[in-house]
Coordinates of C-alpha atoms and ligand atoms in Angstrom, one line a residue:
X19 CA -2.7 13.1 2.4
X20 CA -1.9 10.3 0.0
X21 CA 1.7 10.1 -1.1
X22 CA 1.7 6.4 -1.8
X23 CA 3.5 5.4 -5.0
X24 CA 1.7 5.1 -8.3
X25 CA 2.8 1.5 -8.1
X26 CA 0.9 0.8 -4.9
X27 CA -2.0 2.9 -5.9
X28 CA -2.4 0.8 -9.0
X29 CA -3.2 -2.4 -7.1
X30 CA -6.1 -3.5 -5.0
X31 CA -5.9 -5.1 -1.6
X32 CA -5.9 -9.0 -1.9
X33 CA -9.6 -9.9 -2.3
X34 CA -9.1 -13.3 -0.8
X35 CA -7.5 -12.0 2.3
X36 CA -9.9 -9.1 2.6
X37 CA -12.9 -11.4 2.5
X38 CA -11.3 -13.7 5.1
X39 CA -10.8 -10.6 7.3
X40 CA -14.4 -9.7 6.9
X41 CA -15.6 -13.2 7.9
X42 CA -13.3 -13.0 10.9
X43 CA -14.8 -9.6 11.9
X44 CA -18.4 -11.1 11.6
X45 CA -17.3 -14.1 13.8
X46 CA -15.8 -11.8 16.4
X47 CA -19.2 -10.1 16.7
X48 CA -20.6 -13.6 17.6
X49 CA -22.1 -14.3 14.2
X50 CA -21.8 -17.9 13.1
X51 CA -20.2 -17.4 9.7
X52 CA -19.1 -20.3 7.6
X53 CA -15.9 -19.1 5.9
X54 CA -15.6 -20.5 2.4
X55 CA -13.5 -17.5 1.2
X56 CA -10.0 -18.4 2.1
X57 CA -8.2 -21.2 0.2
X58 CA -6.8 -22.8 3.3
X59 CA -6.7 -26.5 4.2
X60 CA -8.8 -27.1 7.3
X61 CA -6.4 -30.0 8.3
X62 CA -3.6 -29.9 10.7
X63 CA 0.0 -30.1 9.4
X64 CA 1.0 -33.8 9.5
X65 CA 2.7 -34.8 12.7
X66 CA 6.1 -35.8 11.2
X67 CA 6.5 -32.3 9.8
X68 CA 5.7 -30.7 13.1
X69 CA 8.2 -33.1 14.9
X70 CA 11.0 -32.2 12.5
X71 CA 10.4 -28.5 13.2
X72 CA 10.4 -29.1 16.9
X73 CA 13.6 -31.1 16.7
X74 CA 15.2 -28.2 14.7
X75 CA 14.4 -25.8 17.5
X76 CA 15.7 -28.2 20.2
X77 CA 18.9 -29.0 18.2
X78 CA 19.8 -25.3 18.5
X79 CA 21.5 -25.3 15.1
X80 CA 18.9 -23.3 13.1
X81 CA 18.9 -20.0 14.9
X82 CA 20.9 -18.0 12.4
X83 CA 20.2 -16.7 8.9
X84 CA 19.8 -19.6 6.4
X85 CA 21.4 -19.2 2.9
X86 CA 19.3 -16.8 0.8
X87 CA 18.0 -19.4 -1.6
X88 CA 17.3 -22.0 1.1
X89 CA 19.2 -24.8 2.9
X90 CA 21.2 -26.9 0.4
X91 CA 19.5 -30.2 1.6
X92 CA 16.0 -28.7 1.1
X93 CA 16.9 -27.4 -2.4
X94 CA 18.4 -30.8 -3.2
X95 CA 15.3 -32.6 -2.0
X96 CA 13.0 -30.4 -4.1
X97 CA 15.2 -31.0 -7.2
X98 CA 15.1 -34.7 -6.6
X99 CA 11.3 -34.6 -6.2
X100 CA 11.0 -32.9 -9.6
X101 CA 13.4 -35.4 -11.2
X102 CA 11.5 -38.4 -9.8
X103 CA 7.8 -37.3 -9.8
X104 CA 7.6 -34.7 -12.6
X105 CA 10.3 -35.8 -15.0
X106 CA 12.1 -32.5 -14.9
X107 CA 15.9 -32.5 -14.5
X108 CA 16.2 -29.7 -11.9
X109 CA 19.3 -29.4 -9.8
X110 CA 19.6 -27.6 -6.4
X111 CA 21.0 -24.6 -8.3
X112 CA 17.6 -24.2 -10.0
X113 CA 15.7 -23.9 -6.8
X114 CA 15.0 -20.8 -4.6
X115 CA 12.9 -21.3 -1.5
X116 CA 10.8 -18.3 -0.4
X117 CA 8.1 -17.1 2.1
X118 CA 5.3 -18.8 0.3
X119 CA 4.6 -19.3 -3.4
X120 CA 3.3 -15.7 -3.5
X121 CA 6.8 -14.3 -2.7
X122 CA 8.3 -16.7 -5.2
X123 CA 6.1 -15.2 -7.9
X124 CA 6.9 -11.7 -6.7
X125 CA 10.6 -12.4 -6.9
X126 CA 10.2 -13.7 -10.4
X127 CA 8.2 -10.7 -11.6
X128 CA 10.7 -8.2 -10.1
X129 CA 13.6 -10.1 -11.5
X130 CA 12.2 -10.4 -15.0
X131 CA 9.9 -7.5 -15.9
X132 CA 10.6 -4.1 -17.2
X133 CA 8.0 -1.3 -17.7
X134 CA 6.1 -1.9 -20.9
X135 CA 6.6 -5.7 -20.8
X136 CA 3.4 -7.7 -21.2
X137 CA 2.4 -10.7 -19.2
X138 CA -0.4 -12.9 -20.5
X139 CA -2.5 -14.0 -17.6
X140 CA -4.9 -16.9 -18.1
X141 CA -8.2 -15.6 -16.8
X142 CA -10.0 -16.4 -14.4
X143 CA -6.7 -16.0 -12.5
X144 CA -5.5 -16.1 -8.9
X145 CA -5.9 -12.5 -7.6
X146 CA -2.3 -11.8 -7.0
X147 CA -1.0 -12.5 -10.5
X148 CA -2.4 -9.3 -11.9
X149 CA -1.3 -7.2 -8.8
X150 CA 2.2 -8.6 -8.9
X151 CA 2.6 -7.8 -12.6
X152 CA 1.5 -4.2 -11.9
X153 CA 3.8 -3.9 -8.9
X154 CA 6.7 -4.7 -11.3
X155 CA 5.3 -1.9 -13.5
X156 CA 4.6 -4.3 -16.4
X157 CA 1.3 -4.7 -18.2
X158 CA -1.1 -7.6 -17.5
X159 CA -2.9 -8.9 -20.6
X160 CA -5.9 -11.0 -19.6
X161 CA -6.9 -13.9 -21.9
X162 CA -10.2 -15.4 -20.9
X163 CA -11.3 -19.0 -20.6
X164 CA -15.0 -19.7 -20.7
X165 CA -17.2 -21.9 -18.5
X166 CA -18.1 -24.1 -21.5
X167 CA -14.4 -24.9 -22.0
X168 CA -14.0 -25.6 -18.3
X169 CA -12.5 -22.0 -18.1
X170 CA -9.4 -23.2 -19.9
X171 CA -7.5 -20.8 -22.2
X172 CA -6.6 -22.5 -25.5
X173 CA -3.3 -22.5 -27.5
X174 CA -5.0 -20.6 -30.3
X175 CA -6.0 -17.8 -27.8
X176 CA -2.4 -17.7 -26.5
X177 CA -1.1 -17.4 -30.1
X178 CA -3.4 -14.4 -30.8
X179 CA -2.4 -12.6 -27.5
X180 CA 1.4 -12.8 -28.0
X181 CA 2.9 -9.5 -29.2
X182 CA 6.6 -8.4 -29.5
X183 CA 6.2 -7.1 -25.9
X184 CA 5.2 -10.4 -24.4
X185 CA 7.7 -11.5 -21.8
X186 CA 5.8 -14.3 -20.1
X187 CA 2.5 -16.0 -19.6
X188 CA 1.2 -17.2 -16.2
X189 CA -1.4 -19.7 -15.1
X190 CA -2.1 -22.3 -12.5
X191 CA -3.0 -25.9 -13.0
X192 CA -4.8 -27.2 -11.1
X193 CA -6.3 -23.8 -11.2
X194 CA -7.2 -21.3 -8.5
X195 CA -10.1 -20.2 -8.8
X196 CA -11.7 -22.7 -11.2
X197 CA -10.3 -26.1 -10.2
X198 CA -9.6 -26.9 -13.8
X199 CA -6.6 -29.0 -14.8
X200 CA -4.8 -28.7 -18.1
X201 CA -4.2 -32.1 -19.8
X202 CA -0.8 -32.9 -21.2
X203 CA -2.2 -32.5 -24.7
X204 CA -3.4 -29.0 -23.9
X205 CA -0.1 -28.0 -22.3
X206 CA 1.8 -29.4 -25.3
X207 CA -0.3 -27.2 -27.7
X208 CA 0.4 -24.1 -25.6
X209 CA 4.1 -25.1 -25.4
X210 CA 4.2 -25.4 -29.2
X211 CA 3.0 -21.8 -29.5
X212 CA 5.5 -20.5 -26.9
X213 CA 8.4 -22.3 -28.6
X214 CA 7.7 -20.3 -31.8
X215 CA 8.6 -17.1 -29.7
X216 CA 12.1 -17.3 -28.4
X217 CA 11.7 -14.6 -25.8
X218 CA 8.5 -15.7 -24.2
X219 CA 8.7 -17.5 -20.8
X220 CA 6.0 -19.5 -18.9
X221 CA 5.3 -19.2 -15.2
X222 CA 3.6 -22.4 -14.3
X223 CA 2.0 -22.4 -10.9
X224 CA 1.8 -25.9 -9.6
X225 CA 0.9 -25.2 -6.0
X226 CA -2.2 -27.5 -6.2
X227 CA -0.3 -30.3 -7.8
X228 CA -1.2 -32.9 -5.2
X229 CA -4.9 -32.0 -5.1
X230 CA -5.8 -33.5 -8.4
X231 CA -8.7 -36.0 -8.7
X232 CA -8.3 -37.2 -12.2
X233 CA -4.7 -38.1 -12.6
X234 CA -1.1 -37.0 -12.3
X235 CA 0.3 -33.5 -12.7
X236 CA 1.9 -32.6 -16.0
X237 CA 4.7 -30.1 -15.4
X238 CA 5.1 -27.6 -18.2
X239 CA 8.9 -27.8 -17.7
X240 CA 8.7 -31.5 -18.6
X241 CA 7.5 -30.9 -22.1
X242 CA 10.4 -31.1 -24.7
X243 CA 12.0 -27.7 -25.2
X244 CA 10.3 -26.1 -22.2
X245 CA 12.9 -26.6 -19.5
X246 CA 14.7 -23.5 -20.5
X247 CA 11.5 -21.5 -20.9
X248 CA 9.6 -22.4 -17.7
X249 CA 9.6 -21.1 -14.2
X250 CA 7.8 -23.7 -12.1
X251 CA 6.2 -22.3 -8.9
X252 CA 5.2 -24.6 -6.0
X253 CA 5.0 -24.7 -2.3
X254 CA 4.0 -26.6 0.8
X255 CA 0.9 -24.7 1.9
X256 CA -1.8 -26.7 0.1
X257 CA -0.6 -30.2 -0.3
X258 CA 0.8 -30.4 3.2
X259 CA -1.6 -28.1 5.1
X260 CA 1.2 -25.7 5.9
X261 CA -0.2 -22.3 5.0
X262 CA 1.1 -20.5 8.1
X263 CA 4.6 -21.9 7.7
X264 CA 5.1 -19.8 4.5
X265 CA 7.3 -22.0 2.4
X266 CA 7.1 -21.8 -1.4
X267 CA 9.7 -22.2 -4.1
X268 CA 10.6 -21.7 -7.7
X269 CA 12.4 -24.2 -9.9
X270 CA 13.8 -22.3 -13.0
X271 CA 16.7 -21.9 -15.3
X272 CA 19.7 -20.9 -13.3
X273 CA 19.8 -17.3 -14.6
X274 CA 16.2 -16.8 -13.4
X275 CA 16.9 -18.5 -10.1
X276 CA 19.9 -16.3 -9.6
X277 CA 17.9 -13.2 -10.4
X278 CA 15.2 -14.2 -7.9
X279 CA 17.8 -15.0 -5.4
X280 CA 19.2 -11.4 -5.8
X281 CA 15.7 -9.9 -5.2
X282 CA 15.1 -12.2 -2.2
X283 CA 18.5 -11.3 -0.6
X284 CA 17.5 -7.6 -0.6
X285 CA 13.9 -8.1 0.5
X286 CA 13.7 -10.9 3.1
X287 CA 17.3 -12.4 3.4
X288 CA 15.8 -15.9 3.4
X289 CA 12.8 -18.1 4.4
X290 CA 12.4 -19.0 8.1
X291 CA 14.9 -21.6 9.2
X292 CA 12.5 -23.7 11.2
X293 CA 9.8 -23.7 8.5
X294 CA 12.4 -25.0 6.1
X295 CA 13.3 -27.9 8.3
X296 CA 9.6 -28.8 8.4
X297 CA 9.4 -28.5 4.6
X298 CA 12.3 -30.9 4.3
X299 CA 10.5 -33.5 6.3
X300 CA 7.4 -32.9 4.1
X301 CA 9.1 -33.3 0.8
X302 CA 11.2 -36.3 1.7
X303 CA 8.6 -38.0 3.9
X304 CA 5.6 -40.2 3.4
X305 CA 2.8 -38.7 1.2
X306 CA 0.2 -40.7 3.0
X307 CA -1.2 -37.8 5.0
X308 CA -1.4 -35.7 1.8
X309 CA -3.3 -38.5 0.0
X310 CA -5.7 -38.8 2.9
X311 CA -6.5 -35.1 2.7
X312 CA -7.0 -35.4 -1.1
X313 CA -9.6 -38.2 -0.5
X314 CA -11.5 -35.8 1.7
X315 CA -11.3 -33.0 -0.8
X316 CA -12.5 -35.4 -3.5
X317 CA -15.6 -36.3 -1.5
X318 CA -16.3 -32.7 -0.7
X319 CA -16.1 -31.7 -4.3
X320 CA -18.9 -34.1 -5.2
X321 CA -21.0 -33.1 -2.2
X322 CA -20.8 -29.4 -3.1
X323 CA -21.3 -30.0 -6.8
X324 CA -24.5 -31.9 -6.2
X325 CA -25.8 -29.3 -3.8
X326 CA -24.9 -26.4 -6.1
X327 CA -26.8 -28.1 -8.9
X328 CA -29.9 -27.9 -6.7
X329 CA -29.7 -24.1 -6.4
X330 CA -31.8 -22.5 -9.3
X331 CA -29.8 -20.4 -11.8
X332 CA -26.3 -21.4 -10.6
X333 CA -24.0 -22.7 -13.3
X334 CA -20.8 -24.5 -12.3
X335 CA -18.0 -26.5 -14.0
X336 CA -17.0 -29.8 -12.5
X337 CA -13.5 -29.1 -11.2
X338 CA -10.8 -31.8 -11.4
X339 CA -8.4 -30.3 -8.8
X340 CA -7.6 -27.7 -6.1
X341 CA -10.4 -27.1 -3.7
X342 CA -12.5 -24.4 -5.3
X343 CA -15.8 -23.9 -7.2
X344 CA -16.2 -20.8 -9.4
X345 CA -19.9 -20.8 -10.1
X346 CA -21.6 -18.3 -12.4
X347 CA -24.2 -16.6 -10.2
X348 CA -25.2 -13.8 -12.6
X349 CA -28.8 -15.2 -12.8
X350 CA -29.3 -13.3 -9.5
X351 CA -28.0 -10.0 -10.7
X352 CA -30.8 -7.5 -10.8
X353 CA -32.8 -9.4 -8.2
X354 CA -33.8 -8.1 -4.8
X355 CA -35.0 -9.4 -1.4
X356 CA -37.0 -6.1 -1.0
X357 CA -34.1 -4.4 0.9
X358 CA -31.0 -4.9 -1.2
X359 CA -30.6 -5.4 -4.9
X360 CA -27.8 -7.6 -6.2
X361 CA -26.0 -5.8 -9.0
X362 CA -22.8 -7.7 -9.2
X363 CA -20.5 -10.3 -7.5
X364 CA -19.5 -7.9 -4.7
X365 CA -23.2 -7.4 -3.8
X366 CA -23.8 -11.1 -4.1
X367 CA -21.0 -11.9 -1.6
X368 CA -22.1 -9.2 0.8
X369 CA -25.7 -10.4 0.7
X370 CA -24.5 -14.0 1.3
X371 CA -22.4 -12.9 4.2
X372 CA -25.1 -10.7 5.8
X373 CA -28.1 -12.8 5.0
X374 CA -26.7 -16.4 4.8
X375 CA -23.6 -16.0 7.0
X376 CA -21.5 -17.7 4.3
X377 CA -18.3 -16.0 3.2
X378 CA -17.3 -16.2 -0.5
X379 CA -15.0 -14.1 -2.7
X380 CA -16.4 -12.0 -5.6
X381 CA -15.2 -13.3 -9.0
X382 CA -14.3 -9.8 -10.3
X383 CA -11.0 -10.1 -8.3
X384 CA -10.2 -13.2 -10.4
X385 CA -11.2 -11.6 -13.7
X386 CA -14.8 -12.8 -14.0
X387 CA -17.5 -10.7 -12.5
X388 CA -20.3 -13.1 -13.2
X389 CA -18.8 -15.7 -10.8
X390 CA -17.9 -16.0 -7.2
X391 CA -15.3 -18.3 -5.6
X392 CA -16.2 -20.9 -3.0
X393 CA -13.5 -22.8 -1.2
X394 CA -14.5 -26.3 -0.1
X395 CA -11.5 -26.6 2.3
X396 CA -14.0 -27.0 5.1
X397 CA -15.7 -29.9 6.9
X398 CA -18.5 -31.8 5.2
X399 CA -20.9 -30.6 7.9
X400 CA -20.0 -27.0 7.3
X401 CA -20.3 -27.4 3.5
X402 CA -23.7 -29.0 3.7
X403 CA -24.9 -26.3 6.1
X404 CA -23.3 -23.5 3.9
X405 CA -25.1 -24.8 0.8
X406 CA -28.4 -25.0 2.7
X407 CA -27.9 -21.4 3.8
X408 CA -27.1 -20.2 0.3
X409 CA -30.1 -21.9 -1.2
X410 CA -32.4 -20.4 1.5
X411 CA -31.0 -16.9 1.1
X412 CA -31.1 -17.0 -2.7
X413 CA -34.7 -18.1 -2.7
X414 CA -35.6 -14.8 -1.1
X415 CA -34.4 -12.9 -4.2
X416 CA -37.0 -12.0 -6.7
Ligands
LIG3 N1 -4.1 -18.7 -2.1 C1 -5.1 -18.7 -1.1 C2 -6.4 -18.2 -1.8 O1 -6.4 -18.0 -2.9 C3 -4.7 -18.0 0.1 C4 -4.9 -16.5 0.1 C5 -4.1 -15.8 -0.8 O2 -2.9 -15.8 -0.6 O3 -4.7 -15.3 -1.8 O4 -7.4 -18.1 -1.1

């Protein structure tokens, strides 16, 4: 019997989490899998953040429901960060703290979208954008960036995709899964298109803001005219190695923050109190641990890039941020090791898991079936070993 709603039947299981579960299952069978599927920092949460959370428990003052949108001091600190670092005049009233950036995006989708609304998704895209638009019963419209343009969608493409039904566009920069970073000039050109359409909003996912090797983050909301038109999404998971703490947030015009707050009040009441105290220490504390992690990611990016280049047939862009590669592996489609034939990205990832014991995510879930996603949030030793395994396994395909 399947009496699940059409809404839930219309979406897939999260591909990133599914591949991570598969890698865990292999590991539990004693197979030495190198897991490059999940985008999860391999570092520990910095000590001062842990200390703040421990203190919050010992203080005994944080055992009851927090305010739905988050503690006032945390919302204030997030607003101050955006004023100082991103040149966006957010106030505490613009901020809603949620259980990870994923819930922040879900709140926004449910608060804004009606059936029939279109949301332009820059593709390749993070797997949950498409699913969350569908869950809200709206229509995803994929606009594709190509490898030769660093996978970046252009303003001209956005202009062409906008229709009277367009409610919003969504993208991440630095991008999951491609690692690309939009320059200020590129964002200004996209903003100029959006500003011609008074009803179109932008959902700008900045969760990888700190992991940017080429320069600072440009926030879409900082571009003249865009404050009222932008929902900024961010969180603590990536920059502060706090994935399990589940703290994300939006910064948005008050009417959108209020709508998201209403959704959240009915769905989760609020974000975990102790996690919020840790997040406050993260956002108001020293960024040195974050910068140290970024130095490591930067080094790993170059190690993986150089090793990927040595594998015949693989084409990759040179990512400027986040911790992903999104190589085109379609050269191997149609090839076989004599037992299995690789027909697509799913087969490629399965082959790599079974033969090479390296776990990746098929690109189809991100909107590009010729590619696979590789997370380099792993140690240098693991990355070097994983690249050697990939090269060896792929050499068997004829
Ligand atoms: N955002 C991370 C990823 O893309 C974590 C998993 C998820 O939430 O999708 O791998």
